[in-house]
Amino acid sequence: MTMTNEKFLIREMDELIEAYYDKIYKYCFSLLRNTYDAEDAVQEVFIKAMKYGKLASIENPNAWLYKVSYFHCLNKIKRKKLKSFIPFIEQETTTAVFDHDNDDQLESILIHLKPEERSLLLLRVIENYSFDEIGQIFEKPPATIRKRYERLKVKVKNLL
């Protein structure tokens, strides 16, 4: 790789981080519910993006980063659950901190949702993504996403 290519890749990566870091952090935090895990996840997502090496060829980097983040966070959650079944692994005693609003009712609702449901809620309500865009991230048809969202609204109303 030439020095010019390396400089181009570094500049491209810097621009990607500048544009998406905060959004991806908030998204990872909403799924993982832990500041440290979210920070680690964001770093790992951007490392994956750098290793991918074809960032310029990605049609929709925003959707691609959310998709990578979604699957990365789900894998972290699965690993954490697996560790909880293995008695000889020392458990982390960190507590999740909800540092956006101190709205206890919102916190209570989010705790009762599955990671996939929190993700859908965040992308639709907070990020204002269309069902088509969310479908790209989840690799599901928009009609499926719309139906899941409708069911999620009913679930949230029942939690109130």
PDB file of C-alpha atoms in Angstrom:
ATOM      1  CA  MET A   1       0.000   0.000   0.000  1.00  0.00           C
ATOM      2  CA  THR A   2       1.434   3.376  -0.948  1.00  0.00           C
ATOM      3  CA  MET A   3       1.729   6.337   1.389  1.00  0.00           C
ATOM      4  CA  THR A   4      -0.951   8.176  -0.620  1.00  0.00           C
ATOM      5  CA  ASN A   5      -3.426   5.301  -0.183  1.00  0.00           C
ATOM      6  CA  GLU A   6      -2.714   5.146   3.558  1.00  0.00           C
ATOM      7  CA  LYS A   7      -3.309   8.883   3.935  1.00  0.00           C
ATOM      8  CA  PHE A   8      -6.549   8.580   1.965  1.00  0.00           C
ATOM      9  CA  LEU A   9      -7.766   5.715   4.179  1.00  0.00           C
ATOM     10  CA  ILE A  10      -6.876   7.586   7.372  1.00  0.00           C
ATOM     11  CA  ARG A  11      -8.670  10.717   6.168  1.00  0.00           C
ATOM     12  CA  GLU A  12     -11.678   8.629   5.101  1.00  0.00           C
ATOM     13  CA  MET A  13     -11.780   6.912   8.508  1.00  0.00           C
ATOM     14  CA  ASP A  14     -11.472  10.239  10.347  1.00  0.00           C
ATOM     15  CA  GLU A  15     -14.419  11.601   8.369  1.00  0.00           C
ATOM     16  CA  LEU A  16     -16.474   8.499   9.105  1.00  0.00           C
ATOM     17  CA  ILE A  17     -15.762   8.713  12.839  1.00  0.00           C
ATOM     18  CA  GLU A  18     -16.465  12.450  12.898  1.00  0.00           C
ATOM     19  CA  ALA A  19     -19.806  11.987  11.159  1.00  0.00           C
ATOM     20  CA  TYR A  20     -21.110   8.900  12.983  1.00  0.00           C
ATOM     21  CA  TYR A  21     -19.370   8.377  16.324  1.00  0.00           C
ATOM     22  CA  ASP A  22     -22.001  10.044  18.527  1.00  0.00           C
ATOM     23  CA  LYS A  23     -24.921   8.369  16.769  1.00  0.00           C
ATOM     24  CA  ILE A  24     -23.340   4.924  16.908  1.00  0.00           C
ATOM     25  CA  TYR A  25     -22.397   5.407  20.572  1.00  0.00           C
ATOM     26  CA  LYS A  26     -25.986   6.322  21.509  1.00  0.00           C
ATOM     27  CA  TYR A  27     -27.279   3.372  19.531  1.00  0.00           C
ATOM     28  CA  CYS A  28     -24.847   0.915  21.176  1.00  0.00           C
ATOM     29  CA  PHE A  29     -25.626   2.347  24.604  1.00  0.00           C
ATOM     30  CA  SER A  30     -29.352   1.892  24.048  1.00  0.00           C
ATOM     31  CA  LEU A  31     -28.770  -1.775  23.261  1.00  0.00           C
ATOM     32  CA  LEU A  32     -26.114  -2.574  25.850  1.00  0.00           C
ATOM     33  CA  ARG A  33     -27.298  -0.256  28.646  1.00  0.00           C
ATOM     34  CA  ASN A  34     -23.759   0.205  29.926  1.00  0.00           C
ATOM     35  CA  THR A  35     -21.414   3.106  29.240  1.00  0.00           C
ATOM     36  CA  TYR A  36     -18.211   1.056  29.182  1.00  0.00           C
ATOM     37  CA  ASP A  37     -19.652  -1.694  26.989  1.00  0.00           C
ATOM     38  CA  ALA A  38     -21.020   0.926  24.579  1.00  0.00           C
ATOM     39  CA  GLU A  39     -17.655   2.691  24.332  1.00  0.00           C
ATOM     40  CA  ASP A  40     -15.918  -0.616  23.649  1.00  0.00           C
ATOM     41  CA  ALA A  41     -18.537  -1.587  21.082  1.00  0.00           C
ATOM     42  CA  VAL A  42     -18.174   1.692  19.179  1.00  0.00           C
ATOM     43  CA  GLN A  43     -14.413   1.319  19.019  1.00  0.00           C
ATOM     44  CA  GLU A  44     -14.758  -2.255  17.808  1.00  0.00           C
ATOM     45  CA  VAL A  45     -17.312  -1.235  15.161  1.00  0.00           C
ATOM     46  CA  PHE A  46     -14.993   1.426  13.764  1.00  0.00           C
ATOM     47  CA  ILE A  47     -12.067  -1.005  13.812  1.00  0.00           C
ATOM     48  CA  LYS A  48     -14.206  -3.410  11.774  1.00  0.00           C
ATOM     49  CA  ALA A  49     -14.973  -0.553   9.389  1.00  0.00           C
ATOM     50  CA  MET A  50     -11.276   0.199   9.010  1.00  0.00           C
ATOM     51  CA  LYS A  51     -10.435  -3.468   8.427  1.00  0.00           C
ATOM     52  CA  TYR A  52     -13.188  -3.698   5.817  1.00  0.00           C
ATOM     53  CA  GLY A  53     -11.080  -1.340   3.713  1.00  0.00           C
ATOM     54  CA  LYS A  54     -13.726  -0.590   1.098  1.00  0.00           C
ATOM     55  CA  LEU A  55     -15.531   2.259   2.799  1.00  0.00           C
ATOM     56  CA  ALA A  56     -15.722   4.323  -0.370  1.00  0.00           C
ATOM     57  CA  SER A  57     -17.640   1.531  -2.084  1.00  0.00           C
ATOM     58  CA  ILE A  58     -20.334   1.312   0.606  1.00  0.00           C
ATOM     59  CA  GLU A  59     -23.550   2.684  -0.838  1.00  0.00           C
ATOM     60  CA  ASN A  60     -25.068   3.774   2.491  1.00  0.00           C
ATOM     61  CA  PRO A  61     -22.380   4.036   5.209  1.00  0.00           C
ATOM     62  CA  ASN A  62     -24.962   5.153   7.770  1.00  0.00           C
ATOM     63  CA  ALA A  63     -27.087   2.002   7.396  1.00  0.00           C
ATOM     64  CA  TRP A  64     -23.957  -0.163   7.127  1.00  0.00           C
ATOM     65  CA  LEU A  65     -22.556   1.151  10.424  1.00  0.00           C
ATOM     66  CA  TYR A  66     -25.887   0.652  12.200  1.00  0.00           C
ATOM     67  CA  LYS A  67     -26.091  -2.876  10.830  1.00  0.00           C
ATOM     68  CA  VAL A  68     -22.562  -3.724  11.989  1.00  0.00           C
ATOM     69  CA  SER A  69     -23.324  -2.104  15.377  1.00  0.00           C
ATOM     70  CA  TYR A  70     -26.572  -4.025  15.746  1.00  0.00           C
ATOM     71  CA  PHE A  71     -24.997  -7.422  15.171  1.00  0.00           C
ATOM     72  CA  HIS A  72     -21.905  -6.559  17.206  1.00  0.00           C
ATOM     73  CA  CYS A  73     -24.013  -5.505  20.211  1.00  0.00           C
ATOM     74  CA  LEU A  74     -26.229  -8.575  19.945  1.00  0.00           C
ATOM     75  CA  ASN A  75     -23.117 -10.755  19.993  1.00  0.00           C
ATOM     76  CA  LYS A  76     -21.859  -8.925  23.105  1.00  0.00           C
ATOM     77  CA  ILE A  77     -25.211  -9.514  24.817  1.00  0.00           C
ATOM     78  CA  LYS A  78     -25.168 -13.202  23.884  1.00  0.00           C
ATOM     79  CA  ARG A  79     -21.623 -13.604  25.217  1.00  0.00           C
ATOM     80  CA  LYS A  80     -22.614 -11.878  28.456  1.00  0.00           C
ATOM     81  CA  LYS A  81     -25.614 -14.183  28.879  1.00  0.00           C
ATOM     82  CA  LEU A  82     -23.438 -17.204  28.190  1.00  0.00           C
ATOM     83  CA  LYS A  83     -20.945 -16.095  30.837  1.00  0.00           C
ATOM     84  CA  SER A  84     -23.755 -15.850  33.388  1.00  0.00           C
ATOM     85  CA  PHE A  85     -24.373 -19.610  32.987  1.00  0.00           C
ATOM     86  CA  ILE A  86     -20.741 -20.497  33.607  1.00  0.00           C
ATOM     87  CA  PRO A  87     -20.272 -20.360  37.398  1.00  0.00           C
ATOM     88  CA  PHE A  88     -16.478 -20.087  37.475  1.00  0.00           C
ATOM     89  CA  ILE A  89     -16.283 -16.863  35.429  1.00  0.00           C
ATOM     90  CA  GLU A  90     -16.285 -13.810  37.679  1.00  0.00           C
ATOM     91  CA  GLN A  91     -19.228 -11.572  36.864  1.00  0.00           C
ATOM     92  CA  GLU A  92     -18.833  -7.882  36.152  1.00  0.00           C
ATOM     93  CA  THR A  93     -20.413  -5.706  38.803  1.00  0.00           C
ATOM     94  CA  THR A  94     -20.803  -2.607  36.690  1.00  0.00           C
ATOM     95  CA  THR A  95     -24.201  -1.015  36.658  1.00  0.00           C
ATOM     96  CA  ALA A  96     -25.900   0.409  33.656  1.00  0.00           C
ATOM     97  CA  VAL A  97     -26.200   4.156  33.810  1.00  0.00           C
ATOM     98  CA  PHE A  98     -28.925   5.910  31.903  1.00  0.00           C
ATOM     99  CA  ASP A  99     -27.285   9.264  31.334  1.00  0.00           C
ATOM    100  CA  HIS A 100     -29.723  10.912  28.906  1.00  0.00           C
ATOM    101  CA  ASP A 101     -32.788  11.747  30.994  1.00  0.00           C
ATOM    102  CA  ASN A 102     -33.409  10.680  34.545  1.00  0.00           C
ATOM    103  CA  ASP A 103     -36.879   9.587  33.568  1.00  0.00           C
ATOM    104  CA  ASP A 104     -37.572   6.551  35.738  1.00  0.00           C
ATOM    105  CA  GLN A 105     -40.635   5.569  33.738  1.00  0.00           C
ATOM    106  CA  LEU A 106     -38.673   5.535  30.474  1.00  0.00           C
ATOM    107  CA  GLU A 107     -35.885   3.560  32.119  1.00  0.00           C
ATOM    108  CA  SER A 108     -38.378   1.044  33.423  1.00  0.00           C
ATOM    109  CA  ILE A 109     -39.896   0.583  29.979  1.00  0.00           C
ATOM    110  CA  LEU A 110     -36.529   0.172  28.272  1.00  0.00           C
ATOM    111  CA  ILE A 111     -35.411  -2.445  30.795  1.00  0.00           C
ATOM    112  CA  HIS A 112     -38.467  -4.566  29.956  1.00  0.00           C
ATOM    113  CA  LEU A 113     -37.762  -4.537  26.215  1.00  0.00           C
ATOM    114  CA  LYS A 114     -35.594  -7.004  24.348  1.00  0.00           C
ATOM    115  CA  PRO A 115     -32.467  -5.553  22.662  1.00  0.00           C
ATOM    116  CA  GLU A 116     -34.096  -5.911  19.236  1.00  0.00           C
ATOM    117  CA  GLU A 117     -37.158  -3.982  20.475  1.00  0.00           C
ATOM    118  CA  ARG A 118     -35.023  -1.217  22.005  1.00  0.00           C
ATOM    119  CA  SER A 119     -33.134  -0.986  18.747  1.00  0.00           C
ATOM    120  CA  LEU A 120     -36.320  -0.711  16.698  1.00  0.00           C
ATOM    121  CA  LEU A 121     -37.724   1.907  19.055  1.00  0.00           C
ATOM    122  CA  LEU A 122     -34.529   3.952  18.961  1.00  0.00           C
ATOM    123  CA  LEU A 123     -34.190   3.851  15.186  1.00  0.00           C
ATOM    124  CA  ARG A 124     -37.840   4.700  14.544  1.00  0.00           C
ATOM    125  CA  VAL A 125     -38.581   7.221  17.299  1.00  0.00           C
ATOM    126  CA  ILE A 126     -35.235   8.828  18.123  1.00  0.00           C
ATOM    127  CA  GLU A 127     -33.398   8.591  14.809  1.00  0.00           C
ATOM    128  CA  ASN A 128     -36.601   8.941  12.744  1.00  0.00           C
ATOM    129  CA  TYR A 129     -35.618   6.215  10.283  1.00  0.00           C
ATOM    130  CA  SER A 130     -38.132   4.916   7.781  1.00  0.00           C
ATOM    131  CA  PHE A 131     -39.283   1.303   7.866  1.00  0.00           C
ATOM    132  CA  ASP A 132     -37.313   0.762   4.640  1.00  0.00           C
ATOM    133  CA  GLU A 133     -34.084   1.989   6.260  1.00  0.00           C
ATOM    134  CA  ILE A 134     -34.669  -0.054   9.419  1.00  0.00           C
ATOM    135  CA  GLY A 135     -35.415  -3.066   7.222  1.00  0.00           C
ATOM    136  CA  GLN A 136     -32.005  -2.659   5.591  1.00  0.00           C
ATOM    137  CA  ILE A 137     -30.314  -2.617   8.985  1.00  0.00           C
ATOM    138  CA  PHE A 138     -32.220  -5.646  10.326  1.00  0.00           C
ATOM    139  CA  GLU A 139     -32.174  -7.426   6.957  1.00  0.00           C
ATOM    140  CA  LYS A 140     -35.971  -7.791   7.084  1.00  0.00           C
ATOM    141  CA  PRO A 141     -38.749  -6.596   4.766  1.00  0.00           C
ATOM    142  CA  PRO A 142     -40.206  -3.171   5.665  1.00  0.00           C
ATOM    143  CA  ALA A 143     -43.655  -4.742   6.213  1.00  0.00           C
ATOM    144  CA  THR A 144     -42.176  -7.039   8.877  1.00  0.00           C
ATOM    145  CA  ILE A 145     -40.509  -4.086  10.581  1.00  0.00           C
ATOM    146  CA  ARG A 146     -43.748  -2.086  10.476  1.00  0.00           C
ATOM    147  CA  LYS A 147     -45.678  -4.982  12.068  1.00  0.00           C
ATOM    148  CA  ARG A 148     -43.040  -5.435  14.781  1.00  0.00           C
ATOM    149  CA  TYR A 149     -43.188  -1.718  15.480  1.00  0.00           C
ATOM    150  CA  GLU A 150     -46.987  -1.817  15.837  1.00  0.00           C
ATOM    151  CA  ARG A 151     -46.690  -4.730  18.280  1.00  0.00           C
ATOM    152  CA  LEU A 152     -43.966  -2.852  20.138  1.00  0.00           C
ATOM    153  CA  LYS A 153     -46.233   0.194  20.565  1.00  0.00           C
ATOM    154  CA  VAL A 154     -48.904  -2.023  22.149  1.00  0.00           C
ATOM    155  CA  LYS A 155     -46.294  -3.622  24.429  1.00  0.00           C
ATOM    156  CA  VAL A 156     -45.033  -0.211  25.570  1.00  0.00           C
ATOM    157  CA  LYS A 157     -48.581   1.003  26.273  1.00  0.00           C
ATOM    158  CA  ASN A 158     -49.152  -2.098  28.418  1.00  0.00           C
ATOM    159  CA  LEU A 159     -45.975  -1.346  30.380  1.00  0.00           C
ATOM    160  CA  LEU A 160     -47.181   2.143  31.301  1.00  0.00           C
TER     161      LEU A 160
END
